Amino acid sequence: MRVEAGTAELVEIPSVLERLSRRTRSETGKLMLQGMLPAVSVKGARERQDLLRSFMRYRDIRGEMTWDGRLKPLAPLFDSARETALLTGAELLQFRILIGLSKRIREDIRGAREEVPGIERLAEGIRDLEKELDRLQVISDDGQLYDHASKELAGIRSSLRDLTSRARAKCSELTSRANLAPMLQDRVVHFRKGRFALLVRVEDSGRFEGIAMDRSSSGKGVYIEPKEVVPLNNRIEILRGEEREEERRILSSLTAMLLEKESHIAETELALARIDVLHASAQFLDERNWILPELDDRSRFHFQNLWNPLIGQGCVPVSIHCGERFRQLVITGPNTGGKTVVLKSVAIAVFLALSGLPVPAAEGTLVGWIDYLAADIGDEQGIEQSLSTFSSHVRRIITMMEKAGRDSLLMLDELGAGTDPQEGAALGIAILEALKDRRSLVLATTHHNPIKRYALGSSGVETAGMEFDPVTLAPTFRLIMGIPGKSNALFIAERLGMPKNVIESAREHLLGEARTTEQIMSELFDKQAELESAGVAMAEERKELASLRRELEEKIKRINDRQEKIIGAADRRAREIMEEAERSAREMLSRLEGAAESAARKEYGKAKKDSQPLKERISRREESLAKKRIEREGIPQVGDSVRLGGTEAMGVVESIAGGKAVVVAGSMKVEAPLESLVIVREKPTPAAERMAPTLHAPAPRGVPSSIMVRGMTVDEALPEVEIYLDRAFRAGYGEVVVIHGRGEGILRRAVHSLCKSLPYVTDFRLGSADEGGYGVTIVSFRR
């Protein structure tokens, strides 16, 4: 989108961008946001929006992106490097910080490509500068060169440390000598002008052998370099010179390296600035009343609850649209009623939307493609050639008309003002007609009744008015679409106490046509008030009906849930009775052996036969309940909380394929047929998730903590279970779970018999209620 020269300043776009830029974390990001320009096409604006959405998705999944608050602009440093060929360690540190941050961000983005589609676009422009980063690691965080920057530097500094230590030790030894100690002002080793010295009393300075360097600030002492220390100080000074020369050589080499990579580093810096702009934009989207609007290819807009960010949350939001049924919108109303604010708000929002930035509006907002934005708002100061206010407006409008086309958006504030009202109104109408022929989008404000009448009587033109409160005599700043606003001058004068005869005389002086226009607008506003009152009443009724509907739905849900709980409780009790009978029969069978075995088996068979009808009734009821649940809730989907049929075990569906689902609970995964899963309302509690007991060590790689053999025959299941138990034991498990289901207990008994025969199995038991009940067996291994 092109923006006419001066328009951005007139509608205060730079001020808005400056406020947005306060959320950036780097100077480069701040400058980029303050200098933001709209995209050159709606496709480009959509791509910017998509990038912002990807950034927010990354942040939602992985948290805030890595950042370093020490970033500073590098352009001035490159200027200095080209001029001097030598950057200081502190300056080189800025390059190390930026390149290091870019590397971390690129690695983070690469790691998130599968989780956040499109996030790799964030890394575009971040160049591979790892070699340069490696060389810059010789710079410390305080901008100094490390000893290992070169072998020569390491050797020089090692010698310096040795000589410095010797010189300090020698000075300390001198302070302890009996013949010298009385001459000293103190027994401290001083460092003066880069050399070690002692502070000698003034009166003794002539007797102390050495080189006088300086007087103390008090004048009572003289800094003297002892004769014995002079050779050491000389050598230290020479080494310091060599150190400076070697440091200069290293810094110069690093500077040359960076200059060679200037373009790559500049691209990387811009890429990080873009990420910083996205961070700032995301901060606003986290707040209420900021959104990413829908973008459209057609030149139109529809703003819901648009507000001006320079006024703040106290701004009265407006809902305004243009470009569908009409291409021109004429806004009227009292002075200081908010007309100009509406124009600025729309211009700001269009600019932000087509720049891919958040817009201060509500959901449902749409912004179409605008290829040219221009505004004529307010009086312009300092106009060249001493033109009058009216002339300056006319010149600006002429420029706008020359450039305007079908996809243009023009803002005309106080159209026809600044000259004779009749001529101004006529000129304003002619301008609107000319722009109408060009199919441009136009938002205009005016006080002129002829322009209001033009808007009311012309196709493709709509009116809107700024509301005025007749009680408080103040504007409400609300925009009412479809109805022109009134000037209210006579009404305000009357309320303020203007004599009645003066008001009546003024009304007589109004032209008949103007008087009729004002009467029509007054009637329209009264009608609008009635419609709004009726609308509020209807909204309250709809709200009450919606509340009653929700209450009824909740009652129906509670009844259904209670019915399911009652039936489920009855079924569970029946299963418990049946299982208790089976258990008693099995115990009886195991107690009676030998001669009594035949009779016991006969009794067990009778008990089993007697329980069969009950099993069948329970099975039919479970199938019926399952069908009802599926009809009501549907087939389980990925992410649903479910219960495994035949057990109390609960988990979450991880994946679905081939009519089967993988259910996860804690560290265990189980594959089960979809029809055997029951959707549960609540998410599994920690207890319900424990389909397998807590293990003493994490699950060994490649060996699950459970095996599912439910639905298999004994011949099919036992080999699988034996192989699994052997692998689990060798993998180091303490306990594992065998899921065999309830059924008639045949498979369960076979599993138990197998466990008795395995030497490494020390114990086995049926699961507790929160581990899967009688549908699972917990197997413990020898440790």
XYZ file of N, CA and C in Angstrom, residues 706-710 712-729 736-740 747 750-755 758 779:
111
model
N 3.409 -53.288 30.021
C 2.205 -54.126 30.064
C 2.048 -54.857 28.739
N 1.185 -55.881 28.751
C 0.849 -56.608 27.526
C -0.650 -56.819 27.494
N -1.261 -56.630 26.323
C -2.708 -56.783 26.143
C -2.980 -58.081 25.384
N -3.669 -59.035 26.045
C -4.038 -60.298 25.374
C -5.544 -60.508 25.437
N -6.248 -59.463 25.843
C -7.699 -59.555 25.937
C -8.294 -59.902 24.576
N -7.912 -62.839 23.051
C -7.200 -63.976 22.462
C -7.670 -65.289 23.107
N -7.395 -66.410 22.410
C -7.601 -67.728 23.012
C -6.401 -68.046 23.897
N -6.553 -69.071 24.731
C -5.451 -69.473 25.603
C -4.228 -69.864 24.779
N -4.456 -70.624 23.693
C -3.342 -71.068 22.858
C -2.616 -69.896 22.213
N -3.380 -68.848 21.874
C -2.760 -67.673 21.260
C -2.031 -66.823 22.297
N -2.633 -66.704 23.474
C -2.138 -65.748 24.459
C -0.910 -66.227 25.216
N -0.901 -67.514 25.662
C 0.163 -67.960 26.564
C 1.568 -67.802 25.988
N 1.821 -68.185 24.712
C 3.177 -67.962 24.179
C 3.577 -66.488 24.201
N 2.599 -65.613 23.874
C 2.890 -64.176 23.870
C 3.241 -63.698 25.275
N 2.459 -64.148 26.264
C 2.689 -63.720 27.644
C 4.038 -64.224 28.150
N 4.362 -65.495 27.846
C 5.619 -66.060 28.342
C 6.823 -65.318 27.760
N 6.768 -65.048 26.464
C 7.867 -64.302 25.820
C 7.985 -62.910 26.435
N 6.825 -62.263 26.627
C 6.829 -60.906 27.193
C 7.408 -60.895 28.605
N 6.962 -61.830 29.465
C 7.443 -61.862 30.849
C 8.951 -62.105 30.902
N 9.447 -62.971 30.010
C 10.882 -63.237 29.978
C 11.658 -61.967 29.611
N 11.172 -61.237 28.605
C 11.835 -59.986 28.181
C 11.764 -58.928 29.284
N 10.594 -58.820 29.932
C 10.424 -57.813 30.980
C 11.342 -58.097 32.161
N 11.475 -59.402 32.519
C 12.350 -59.766 33.638
C 13.801 -59.406 33.317
N 5.046 -55.871 36.228
C 4.423 -55.575 34.947
C 2.955 -55.967 35.032
N 2.214 -55.615 33.975
C 0.772 -55.868 33.960
C 0.412 -56.732 32.759
N -0.398 -57.756 32.991
C -0.969 -58.562 31.914
C -2.461 -58.245 31.874
N -2.935 -57.686 30.750
C -4.346 -57.304 30.614
C -5.058 -58.419 29.852
N -5.891 -59.185 30.553
C -6.568 -60.332 29.940
C -8.071 -60.165 29.891
N -8.886 -67.322 30.491
C -7.577 -66.773 30.154
C -6.835 -66.331 31.410
N -5.338 -69.368 33.065
C -4.194 -69.867 32.298
C -2.954 -69.013 32.556
N -3.150 -67.676 32.625
C -2.029 -66.776 32.913
C -1.472 -67.062 34.303
N -2.368 -67.273 35.279
C -1.916 -67.547 36.644
C -1.132 -68.863 36.702
N -1.616 -69.897 35.981
C -0.896 -71.175 35.952
C 0.499 -70.999 35.362
N 0.580 -70.177 34.283
C 1.877 -69.907 33.669
C 2.811 -69.226 34.665
N 2.289 -68.238 35.411
C 3.115 -67.504 36.374
C 3.674 -68.443 37.446
N 6.908 -70.228 36.255
C 8.095 -69.464 35.866
C 8.954 -69.189 37.092
N 2.138 -58.864 37.871
C 3.165 -59.901 38.011
C 4.427 -59.275 38.594
